[in-house]
Structures are given as C-alpha cells and as structure tokens.
Short mmCIF file of N, CA, C and O in Angstrom, two decimals:
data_model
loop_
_atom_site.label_atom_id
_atom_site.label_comp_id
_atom_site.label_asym_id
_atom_site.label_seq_id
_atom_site.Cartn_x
_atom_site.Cartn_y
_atom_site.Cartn_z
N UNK A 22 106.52 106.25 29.25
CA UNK A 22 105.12 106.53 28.97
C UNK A 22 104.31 106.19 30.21
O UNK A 22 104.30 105.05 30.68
N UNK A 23 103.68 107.15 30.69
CA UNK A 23 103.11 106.71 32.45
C UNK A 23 101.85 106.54 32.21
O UNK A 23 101.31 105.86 33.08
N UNK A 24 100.69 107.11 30.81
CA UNK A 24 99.89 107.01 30.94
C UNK A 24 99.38 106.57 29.22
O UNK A 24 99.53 107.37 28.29
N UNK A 25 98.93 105.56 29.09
CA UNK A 25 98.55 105.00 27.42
C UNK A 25 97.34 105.66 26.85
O UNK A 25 96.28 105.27 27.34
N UNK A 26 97.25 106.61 25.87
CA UNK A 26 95.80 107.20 25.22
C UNK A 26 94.57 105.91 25.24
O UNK A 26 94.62 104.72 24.93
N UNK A 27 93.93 106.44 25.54
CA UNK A 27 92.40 105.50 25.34
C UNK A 27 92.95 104.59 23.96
O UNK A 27 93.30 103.42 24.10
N UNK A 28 92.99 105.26 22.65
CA UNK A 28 92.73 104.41 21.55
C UNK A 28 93.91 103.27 21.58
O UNK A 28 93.75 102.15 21.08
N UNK A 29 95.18 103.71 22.27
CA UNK A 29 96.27 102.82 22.38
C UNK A 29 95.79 101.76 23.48
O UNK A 29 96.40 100.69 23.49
N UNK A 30 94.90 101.92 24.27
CA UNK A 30 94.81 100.69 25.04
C UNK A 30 94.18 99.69 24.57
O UNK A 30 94.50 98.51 24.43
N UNK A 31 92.73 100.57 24.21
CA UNK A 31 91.70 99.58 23.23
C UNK A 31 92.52 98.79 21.98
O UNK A 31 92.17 97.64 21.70
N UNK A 32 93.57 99.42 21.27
CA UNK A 32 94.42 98.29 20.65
C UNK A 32 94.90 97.30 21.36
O UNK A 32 94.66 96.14 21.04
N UNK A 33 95.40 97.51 22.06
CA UNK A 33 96.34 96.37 22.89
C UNK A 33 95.34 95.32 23.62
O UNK A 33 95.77 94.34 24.23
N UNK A 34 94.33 95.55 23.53
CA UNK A 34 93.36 94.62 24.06
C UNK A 34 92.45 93.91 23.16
O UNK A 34 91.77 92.92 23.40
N UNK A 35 92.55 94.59 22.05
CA UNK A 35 91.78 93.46 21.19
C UNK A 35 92.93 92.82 20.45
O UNK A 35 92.75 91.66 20.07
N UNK A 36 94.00 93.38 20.21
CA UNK A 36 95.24 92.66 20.08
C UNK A 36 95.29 91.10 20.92
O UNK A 36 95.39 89.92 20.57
N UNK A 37 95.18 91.83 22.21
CA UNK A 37 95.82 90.50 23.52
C UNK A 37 94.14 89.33 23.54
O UNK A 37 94.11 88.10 23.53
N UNK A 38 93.14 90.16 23.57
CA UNK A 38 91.97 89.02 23.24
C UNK A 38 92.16 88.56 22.66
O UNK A 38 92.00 87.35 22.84
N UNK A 39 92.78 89.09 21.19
CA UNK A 39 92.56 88.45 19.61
C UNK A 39 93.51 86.84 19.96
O UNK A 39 93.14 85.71 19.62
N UNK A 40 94.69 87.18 20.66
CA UNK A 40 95.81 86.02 21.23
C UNK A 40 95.31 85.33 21.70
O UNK A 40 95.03 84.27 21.14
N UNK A 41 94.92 85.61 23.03
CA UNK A 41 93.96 84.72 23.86
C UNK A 41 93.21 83.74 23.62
O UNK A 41 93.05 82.76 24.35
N UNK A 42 92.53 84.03 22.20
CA UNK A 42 91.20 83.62 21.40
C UNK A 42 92.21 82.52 20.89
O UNK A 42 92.09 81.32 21.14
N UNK A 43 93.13 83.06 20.21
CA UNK A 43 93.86 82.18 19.24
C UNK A 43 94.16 80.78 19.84
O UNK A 43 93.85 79.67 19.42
N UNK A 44 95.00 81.24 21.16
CA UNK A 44 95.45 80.32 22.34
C UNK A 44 94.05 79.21 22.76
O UNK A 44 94.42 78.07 23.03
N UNK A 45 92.98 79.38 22.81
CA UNK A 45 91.96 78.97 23.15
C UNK A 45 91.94 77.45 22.33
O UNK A 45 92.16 76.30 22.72
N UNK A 46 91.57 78.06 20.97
CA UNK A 46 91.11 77.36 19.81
C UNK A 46 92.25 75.99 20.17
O UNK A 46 91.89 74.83 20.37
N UNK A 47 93.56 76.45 20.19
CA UNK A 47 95.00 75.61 19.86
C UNK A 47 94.37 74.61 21.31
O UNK A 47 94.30 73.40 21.09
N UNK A 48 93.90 75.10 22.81
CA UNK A 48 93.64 74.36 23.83
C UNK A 48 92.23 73.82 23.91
O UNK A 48 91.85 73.49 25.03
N UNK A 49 91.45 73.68 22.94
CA UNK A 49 90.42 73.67 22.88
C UNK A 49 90.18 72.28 22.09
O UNK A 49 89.41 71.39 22.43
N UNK A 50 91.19 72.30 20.71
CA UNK A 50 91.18 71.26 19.75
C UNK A 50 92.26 70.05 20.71
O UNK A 50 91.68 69.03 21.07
N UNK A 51 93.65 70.18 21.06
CA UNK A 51 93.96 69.58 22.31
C UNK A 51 93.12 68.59 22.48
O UNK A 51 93.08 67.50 21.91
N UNK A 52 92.17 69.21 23.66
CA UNK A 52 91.54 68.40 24.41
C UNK A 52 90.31 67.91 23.95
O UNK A 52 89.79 67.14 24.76
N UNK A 53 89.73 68.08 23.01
CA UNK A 53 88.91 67.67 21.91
C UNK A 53 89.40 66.05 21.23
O UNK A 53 88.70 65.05 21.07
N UNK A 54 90.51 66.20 21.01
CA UNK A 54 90.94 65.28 19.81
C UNK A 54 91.75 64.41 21.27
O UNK A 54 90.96 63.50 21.52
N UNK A 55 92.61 64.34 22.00
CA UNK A 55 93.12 64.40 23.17
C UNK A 55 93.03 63.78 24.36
O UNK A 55 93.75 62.96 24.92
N UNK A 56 92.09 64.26 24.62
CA UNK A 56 91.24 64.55 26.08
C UNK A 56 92.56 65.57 27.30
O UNK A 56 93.48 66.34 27.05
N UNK A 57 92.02 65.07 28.48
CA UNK A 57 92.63 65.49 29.61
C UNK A 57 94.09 65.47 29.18
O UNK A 57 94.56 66.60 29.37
N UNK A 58 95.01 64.62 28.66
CA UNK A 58 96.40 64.84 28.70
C UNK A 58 96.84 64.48 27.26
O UNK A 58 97.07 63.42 26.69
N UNK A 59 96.88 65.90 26.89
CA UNK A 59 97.19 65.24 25.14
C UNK A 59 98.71 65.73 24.91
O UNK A 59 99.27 66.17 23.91
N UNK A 60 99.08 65.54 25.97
CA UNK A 60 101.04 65.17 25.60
C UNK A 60 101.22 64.19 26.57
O UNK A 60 101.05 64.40 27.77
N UNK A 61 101.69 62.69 25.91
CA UNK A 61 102.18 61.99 26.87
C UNK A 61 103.25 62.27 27.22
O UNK A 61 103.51 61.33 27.97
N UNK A 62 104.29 63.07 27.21
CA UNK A 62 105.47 63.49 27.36
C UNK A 62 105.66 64.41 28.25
O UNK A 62 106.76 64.79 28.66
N UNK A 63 104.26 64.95 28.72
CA UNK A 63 104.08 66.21 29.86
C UNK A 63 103.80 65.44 31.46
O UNK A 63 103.18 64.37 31.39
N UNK A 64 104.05 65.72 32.32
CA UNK A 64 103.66 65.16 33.57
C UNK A 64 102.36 65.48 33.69
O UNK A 64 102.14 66.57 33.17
N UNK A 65 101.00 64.76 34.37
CA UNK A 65 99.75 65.15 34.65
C UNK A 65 99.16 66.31 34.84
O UNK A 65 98.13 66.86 34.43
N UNK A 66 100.39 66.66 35.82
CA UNK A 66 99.92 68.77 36.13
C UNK A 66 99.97 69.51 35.23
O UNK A 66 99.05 70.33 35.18
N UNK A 67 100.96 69.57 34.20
CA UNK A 67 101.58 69.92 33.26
C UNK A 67 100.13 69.92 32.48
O UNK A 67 99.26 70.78 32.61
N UNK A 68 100.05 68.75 31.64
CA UNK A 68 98.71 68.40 30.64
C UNK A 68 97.16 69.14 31.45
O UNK A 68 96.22 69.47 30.72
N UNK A 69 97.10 69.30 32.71
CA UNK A 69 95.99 69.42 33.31
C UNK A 69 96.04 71.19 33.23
O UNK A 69 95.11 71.85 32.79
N UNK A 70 97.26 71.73 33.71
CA UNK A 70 97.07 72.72 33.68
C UNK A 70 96.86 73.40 32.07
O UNK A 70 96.24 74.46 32.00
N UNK A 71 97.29 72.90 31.03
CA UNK A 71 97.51 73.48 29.82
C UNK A 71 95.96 73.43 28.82
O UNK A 71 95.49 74.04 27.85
N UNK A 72 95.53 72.21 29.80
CA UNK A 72 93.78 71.74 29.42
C UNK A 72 92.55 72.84 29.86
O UNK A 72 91.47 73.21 29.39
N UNK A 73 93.43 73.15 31.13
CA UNK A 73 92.58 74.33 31.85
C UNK A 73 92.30 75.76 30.97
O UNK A 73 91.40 76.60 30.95
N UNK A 74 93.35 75.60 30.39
CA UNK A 74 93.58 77.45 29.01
C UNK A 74 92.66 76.88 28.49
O UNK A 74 92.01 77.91 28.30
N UNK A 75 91.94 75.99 28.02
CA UNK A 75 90.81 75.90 27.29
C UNK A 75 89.53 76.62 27.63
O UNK A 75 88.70 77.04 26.82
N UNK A 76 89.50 76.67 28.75
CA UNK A 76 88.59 77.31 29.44
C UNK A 76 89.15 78.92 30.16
O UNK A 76 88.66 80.04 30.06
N UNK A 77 90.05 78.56 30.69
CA UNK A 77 90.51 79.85 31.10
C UNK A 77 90.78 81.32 30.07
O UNK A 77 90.29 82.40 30.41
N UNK A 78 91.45 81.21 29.05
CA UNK A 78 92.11 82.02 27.99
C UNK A 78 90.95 82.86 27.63
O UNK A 78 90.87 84.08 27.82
N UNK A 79 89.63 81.75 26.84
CA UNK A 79 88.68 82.34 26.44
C UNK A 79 87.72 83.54 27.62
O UNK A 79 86.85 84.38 27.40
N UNK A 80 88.22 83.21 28.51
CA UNK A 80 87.37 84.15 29.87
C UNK A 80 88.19 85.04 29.93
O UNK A 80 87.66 86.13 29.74
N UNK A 81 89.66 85.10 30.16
CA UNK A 81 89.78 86.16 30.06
C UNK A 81 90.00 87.12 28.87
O UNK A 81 90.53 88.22 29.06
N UNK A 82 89.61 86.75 27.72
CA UNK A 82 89.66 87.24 26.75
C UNK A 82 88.35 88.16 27.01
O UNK A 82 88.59 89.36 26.88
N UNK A 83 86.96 87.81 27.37
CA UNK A 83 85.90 88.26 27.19
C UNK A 83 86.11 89.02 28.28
O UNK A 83 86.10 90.21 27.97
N UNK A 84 86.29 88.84 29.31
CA UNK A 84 86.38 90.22 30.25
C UNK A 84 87.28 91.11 29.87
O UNK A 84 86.88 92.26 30.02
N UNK A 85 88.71 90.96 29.27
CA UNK A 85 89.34 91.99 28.63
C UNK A 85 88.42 92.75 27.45
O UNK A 85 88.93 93.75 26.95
N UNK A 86 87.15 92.34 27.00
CA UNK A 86 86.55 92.82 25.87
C UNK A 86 85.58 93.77 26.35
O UNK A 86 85.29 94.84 25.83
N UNK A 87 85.08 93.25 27.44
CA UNK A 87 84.18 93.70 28.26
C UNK A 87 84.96 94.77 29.15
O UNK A 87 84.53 95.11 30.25
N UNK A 88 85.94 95.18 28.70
CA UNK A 88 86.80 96.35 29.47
C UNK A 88 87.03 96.17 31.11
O UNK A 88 87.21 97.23 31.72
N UNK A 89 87.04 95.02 31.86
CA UNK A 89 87.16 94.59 32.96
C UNK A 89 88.55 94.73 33.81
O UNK A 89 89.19 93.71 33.58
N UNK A 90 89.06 95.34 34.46
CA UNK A 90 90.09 95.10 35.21
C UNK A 90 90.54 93.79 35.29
O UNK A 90 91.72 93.44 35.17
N UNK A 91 89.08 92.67 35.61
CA UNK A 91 89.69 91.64 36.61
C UNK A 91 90.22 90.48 35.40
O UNK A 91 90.69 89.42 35.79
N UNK A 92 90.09 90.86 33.47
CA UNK A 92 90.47 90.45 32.36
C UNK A 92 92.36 90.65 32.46
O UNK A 92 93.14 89.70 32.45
N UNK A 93 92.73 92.03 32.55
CA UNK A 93 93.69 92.53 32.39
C UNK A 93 94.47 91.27 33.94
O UNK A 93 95.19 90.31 33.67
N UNK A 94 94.17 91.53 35.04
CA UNK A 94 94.74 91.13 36.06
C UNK A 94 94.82 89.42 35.68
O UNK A 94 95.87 88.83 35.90
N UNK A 95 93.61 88.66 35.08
CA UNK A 95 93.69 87.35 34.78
C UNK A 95 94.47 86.91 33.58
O UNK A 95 95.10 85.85 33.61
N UNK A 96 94.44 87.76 32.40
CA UNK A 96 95.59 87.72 31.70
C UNK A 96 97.04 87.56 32.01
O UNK A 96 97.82 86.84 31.40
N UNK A 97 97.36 88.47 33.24
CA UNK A 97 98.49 88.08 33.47
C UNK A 97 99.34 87.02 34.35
O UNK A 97 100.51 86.63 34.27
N UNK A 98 98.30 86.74 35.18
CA UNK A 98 97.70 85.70 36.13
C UNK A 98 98.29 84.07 35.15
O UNK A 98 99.08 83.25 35.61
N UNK A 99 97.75 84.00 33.98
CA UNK A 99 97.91 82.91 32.87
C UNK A 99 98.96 83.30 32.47
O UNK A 99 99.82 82.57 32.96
N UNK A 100 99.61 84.40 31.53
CA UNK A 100 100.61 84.55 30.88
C UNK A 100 101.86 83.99 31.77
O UNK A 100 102.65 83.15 31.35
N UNK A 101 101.93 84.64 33.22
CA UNK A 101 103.16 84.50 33.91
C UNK A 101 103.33 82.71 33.82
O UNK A 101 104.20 82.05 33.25
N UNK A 102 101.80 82.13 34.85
CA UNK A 102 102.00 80.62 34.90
C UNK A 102 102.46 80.29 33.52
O UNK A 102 103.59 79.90 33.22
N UNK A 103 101.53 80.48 32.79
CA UNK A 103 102.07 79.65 30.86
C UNK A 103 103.87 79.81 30.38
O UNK A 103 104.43 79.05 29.59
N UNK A 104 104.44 80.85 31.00
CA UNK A 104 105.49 80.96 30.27
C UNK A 104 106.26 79.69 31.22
O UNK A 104 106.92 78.69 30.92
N UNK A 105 105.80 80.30 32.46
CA UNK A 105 106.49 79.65 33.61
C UNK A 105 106.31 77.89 33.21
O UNK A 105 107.08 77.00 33.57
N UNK A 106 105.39 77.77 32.58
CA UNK A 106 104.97 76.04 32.77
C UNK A 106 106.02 75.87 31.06
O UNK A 106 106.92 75.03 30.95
N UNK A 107 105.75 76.51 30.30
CA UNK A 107 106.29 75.85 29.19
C UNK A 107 107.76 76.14 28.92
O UNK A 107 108.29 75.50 28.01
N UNK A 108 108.51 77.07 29.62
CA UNK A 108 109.67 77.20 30.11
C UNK A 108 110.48 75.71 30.82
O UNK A 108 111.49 75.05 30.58
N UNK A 109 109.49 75.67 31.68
CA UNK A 109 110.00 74.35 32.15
C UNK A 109 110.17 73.05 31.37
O UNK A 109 111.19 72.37 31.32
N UNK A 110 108.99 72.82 30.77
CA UNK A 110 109.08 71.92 29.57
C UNK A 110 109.65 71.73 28.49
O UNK A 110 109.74 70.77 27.72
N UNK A 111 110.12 72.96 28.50
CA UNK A 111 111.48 73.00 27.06
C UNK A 111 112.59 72.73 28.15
O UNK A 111 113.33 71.76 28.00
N UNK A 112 112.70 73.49 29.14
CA UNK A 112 114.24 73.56 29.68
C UNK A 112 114.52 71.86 30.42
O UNK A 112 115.56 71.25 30.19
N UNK A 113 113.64 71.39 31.13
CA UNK A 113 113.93 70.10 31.97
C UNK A 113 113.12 69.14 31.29
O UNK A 113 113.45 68.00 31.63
N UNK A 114 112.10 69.17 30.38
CA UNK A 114 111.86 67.70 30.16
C UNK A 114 112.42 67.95 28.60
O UNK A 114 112.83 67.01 27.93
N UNK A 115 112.40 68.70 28.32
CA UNK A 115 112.93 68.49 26.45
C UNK A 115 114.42 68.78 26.04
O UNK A 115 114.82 68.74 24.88
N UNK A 116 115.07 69.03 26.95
CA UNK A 116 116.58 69.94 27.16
C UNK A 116 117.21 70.70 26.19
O UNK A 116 118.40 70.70 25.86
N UNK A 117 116.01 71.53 25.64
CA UNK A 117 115.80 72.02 24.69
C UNK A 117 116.37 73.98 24.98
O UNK A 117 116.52 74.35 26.14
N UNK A 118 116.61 74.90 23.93
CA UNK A 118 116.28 76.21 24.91
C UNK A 118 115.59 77.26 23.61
O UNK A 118 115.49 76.97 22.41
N UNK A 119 115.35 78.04 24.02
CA UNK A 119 114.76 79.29 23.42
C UNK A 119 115.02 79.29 21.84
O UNK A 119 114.24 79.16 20.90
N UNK A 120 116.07 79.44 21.88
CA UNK A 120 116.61 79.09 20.03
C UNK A 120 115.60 78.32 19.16
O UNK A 120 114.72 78.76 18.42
N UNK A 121 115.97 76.96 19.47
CA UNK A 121 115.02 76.12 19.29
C UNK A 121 113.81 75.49 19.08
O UNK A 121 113.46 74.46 18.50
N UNK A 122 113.03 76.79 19.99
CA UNK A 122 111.78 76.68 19.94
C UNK A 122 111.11 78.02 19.80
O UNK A 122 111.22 79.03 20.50
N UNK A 123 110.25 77.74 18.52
CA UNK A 123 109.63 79.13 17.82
C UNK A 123 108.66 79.54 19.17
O UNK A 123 108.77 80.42 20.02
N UNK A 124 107.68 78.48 18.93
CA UNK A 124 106.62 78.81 20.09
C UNK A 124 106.69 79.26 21.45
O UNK A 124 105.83 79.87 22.09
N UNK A 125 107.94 78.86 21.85
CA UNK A 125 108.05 79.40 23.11
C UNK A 125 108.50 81.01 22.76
O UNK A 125 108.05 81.89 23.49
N UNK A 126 109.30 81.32 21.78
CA UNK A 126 109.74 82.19 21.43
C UNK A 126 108.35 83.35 21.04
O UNK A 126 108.63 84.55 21.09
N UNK A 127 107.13 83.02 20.72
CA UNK A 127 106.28 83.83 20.65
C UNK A 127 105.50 83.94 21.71
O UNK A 127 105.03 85.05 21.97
N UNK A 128 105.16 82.71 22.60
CA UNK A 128 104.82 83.09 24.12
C UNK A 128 105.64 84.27 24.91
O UNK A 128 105.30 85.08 25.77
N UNK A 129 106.57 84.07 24.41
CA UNK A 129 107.84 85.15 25.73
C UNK A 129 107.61 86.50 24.57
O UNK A 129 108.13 87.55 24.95
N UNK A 130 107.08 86.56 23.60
CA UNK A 130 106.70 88.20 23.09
C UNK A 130 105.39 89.06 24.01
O UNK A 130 105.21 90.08 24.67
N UNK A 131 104.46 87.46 23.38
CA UNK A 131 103.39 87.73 23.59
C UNK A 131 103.58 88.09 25.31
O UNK A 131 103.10 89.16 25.70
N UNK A 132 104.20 87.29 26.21
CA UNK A 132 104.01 87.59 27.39
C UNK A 132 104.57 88.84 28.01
O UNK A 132 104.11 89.42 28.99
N UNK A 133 105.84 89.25 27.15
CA UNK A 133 106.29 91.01 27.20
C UNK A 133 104.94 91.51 26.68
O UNK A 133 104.51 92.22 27.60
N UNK A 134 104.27 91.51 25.94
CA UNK A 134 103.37 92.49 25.44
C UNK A 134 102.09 92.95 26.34
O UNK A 134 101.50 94.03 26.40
N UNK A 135 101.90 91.77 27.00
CA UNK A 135 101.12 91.62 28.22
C UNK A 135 101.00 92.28 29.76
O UNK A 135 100.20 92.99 30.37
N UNK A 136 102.53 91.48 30.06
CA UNK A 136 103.61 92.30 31.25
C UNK A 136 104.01 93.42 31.24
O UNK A 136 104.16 93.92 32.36
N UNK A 137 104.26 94.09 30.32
CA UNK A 137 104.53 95.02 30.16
C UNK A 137 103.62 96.37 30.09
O UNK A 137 104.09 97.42 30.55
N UNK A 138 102.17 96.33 29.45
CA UNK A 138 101.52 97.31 29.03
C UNK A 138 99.97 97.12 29.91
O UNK A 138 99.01 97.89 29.89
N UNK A 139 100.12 95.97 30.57
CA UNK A 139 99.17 95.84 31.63
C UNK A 139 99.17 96.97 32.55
O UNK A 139 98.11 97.54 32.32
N UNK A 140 99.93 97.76 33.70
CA UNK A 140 99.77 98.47 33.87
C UNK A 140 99.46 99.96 33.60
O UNK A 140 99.22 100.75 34.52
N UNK A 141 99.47 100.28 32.37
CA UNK A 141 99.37 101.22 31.35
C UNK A 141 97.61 101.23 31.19
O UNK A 141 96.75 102.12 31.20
N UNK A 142 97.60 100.02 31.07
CA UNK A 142 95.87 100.00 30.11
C UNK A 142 94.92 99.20 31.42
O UNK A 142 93.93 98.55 31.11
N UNK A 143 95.29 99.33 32.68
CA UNK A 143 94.49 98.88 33.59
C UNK A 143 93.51 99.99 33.82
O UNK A 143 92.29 99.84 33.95
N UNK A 144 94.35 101.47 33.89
CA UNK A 144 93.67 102.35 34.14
C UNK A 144 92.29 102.82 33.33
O UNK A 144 91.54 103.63 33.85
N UNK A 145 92.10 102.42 32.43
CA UNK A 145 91.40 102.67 31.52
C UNK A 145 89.95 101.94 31.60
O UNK A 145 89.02 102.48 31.01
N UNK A 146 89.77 100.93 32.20
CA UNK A 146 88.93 99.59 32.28
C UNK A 146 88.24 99.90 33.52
O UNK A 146 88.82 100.67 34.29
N UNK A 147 86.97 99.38 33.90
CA UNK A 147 86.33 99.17 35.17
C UNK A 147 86.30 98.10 36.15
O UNK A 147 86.49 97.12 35.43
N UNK A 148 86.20 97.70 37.24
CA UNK A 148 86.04 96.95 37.67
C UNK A 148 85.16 96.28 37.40
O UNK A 148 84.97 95.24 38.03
#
C-alpha cells in the first residue's frame, strides 16, 4: 500500500493520539503520586526519561491532532526511545522477556502501529 486514503489516516491518528493520551495520564499520575523517580528499581535516566512522556506524549498527541508533520515525526521520535528504554528494563534490570510482560507486549504493537504507518499518513498532514 504506497499511499493511505485520507479517511484511513485520520483513523490511525486519532487512534495513535487516543494512545498517546492514554500513555500521558499513566505518566502523568507517576509523577504526581511519585515525583521525579517513581520506580526505585529504574536507574535515574531511566525514571527521568519516562517522567519526561508526561509532558512529551501529550504534545505530540496534539500536534498529531492538529494534523502536523512534526506530531507524526515526534511520535516516532518517543515510540522508538520508549520501546528502546523499556526493552532494556525488562531485558537487563528485570531478566525478564517479552512473554512475560503484557505491557511491553502492547508497547511493541503499539510501536508497529506507529513505525509502520507513519510513513503512509505523513503525507497527508502539514507542516
């Protein structure tokens, strides 16, 4: 499929906001209840960066809403780091793997769904 119909993109984006949003709330209450490092079990960067989706997720949610290129490009920008960061945290600090863990198991959908159809539905959006 080289080129996604208008109405198929506009799904996939209030789809991937709708996530985003979701993701927010989950990094939002975190650091609410929390603060700065609400896993003692995470290294500083780790907790700092995951504190940052609190703020980050919800932005690019709204520029993906706002039909923005630079939404679609920051979406993936987060998705890659997020899988990349919580990948690590199952695999070397929890010695844990994929099986095991639901959540990671819906990050790595959600992040195909992302990776994947981002170039499809960039075209569609403005700078």
């Amino acid at each position: 499929m080289r080129q996604a119909p208008r109405w198929a993109a506009a799904l996939i984006l209030a789809i991937v906001a709708g996530l985003l949003f979701v993701g927010a709330v989950s990094h939002i209450t975190d650091l609410l209840c929390h603060g700065l490092h609400p896993y003692a079990w995470a290294p500083s960067w780790l907790n700092l960066y995951w504190s940052s989706l609190a703020f980050l997720d919800p932005l690019a949610a709204a520029l993906l809403l706002r039909g923005k290129r630079r939404g679609v490009d920051l979406t993936c920008a987060i998705t890659a780091t997020d899988i990349a960061a919580n990948w690590y945290a199952i695999y070397s600090i929890h010695n844990s793997s994929l099986h095991a863990q639901p959540g990671l198991q819906r990050l790595a959908a959600f992040s195909l769904l992302v990776l994947s159809t981002a170039p499809l539905i960039r075209r569609h959006l403005t700078n």
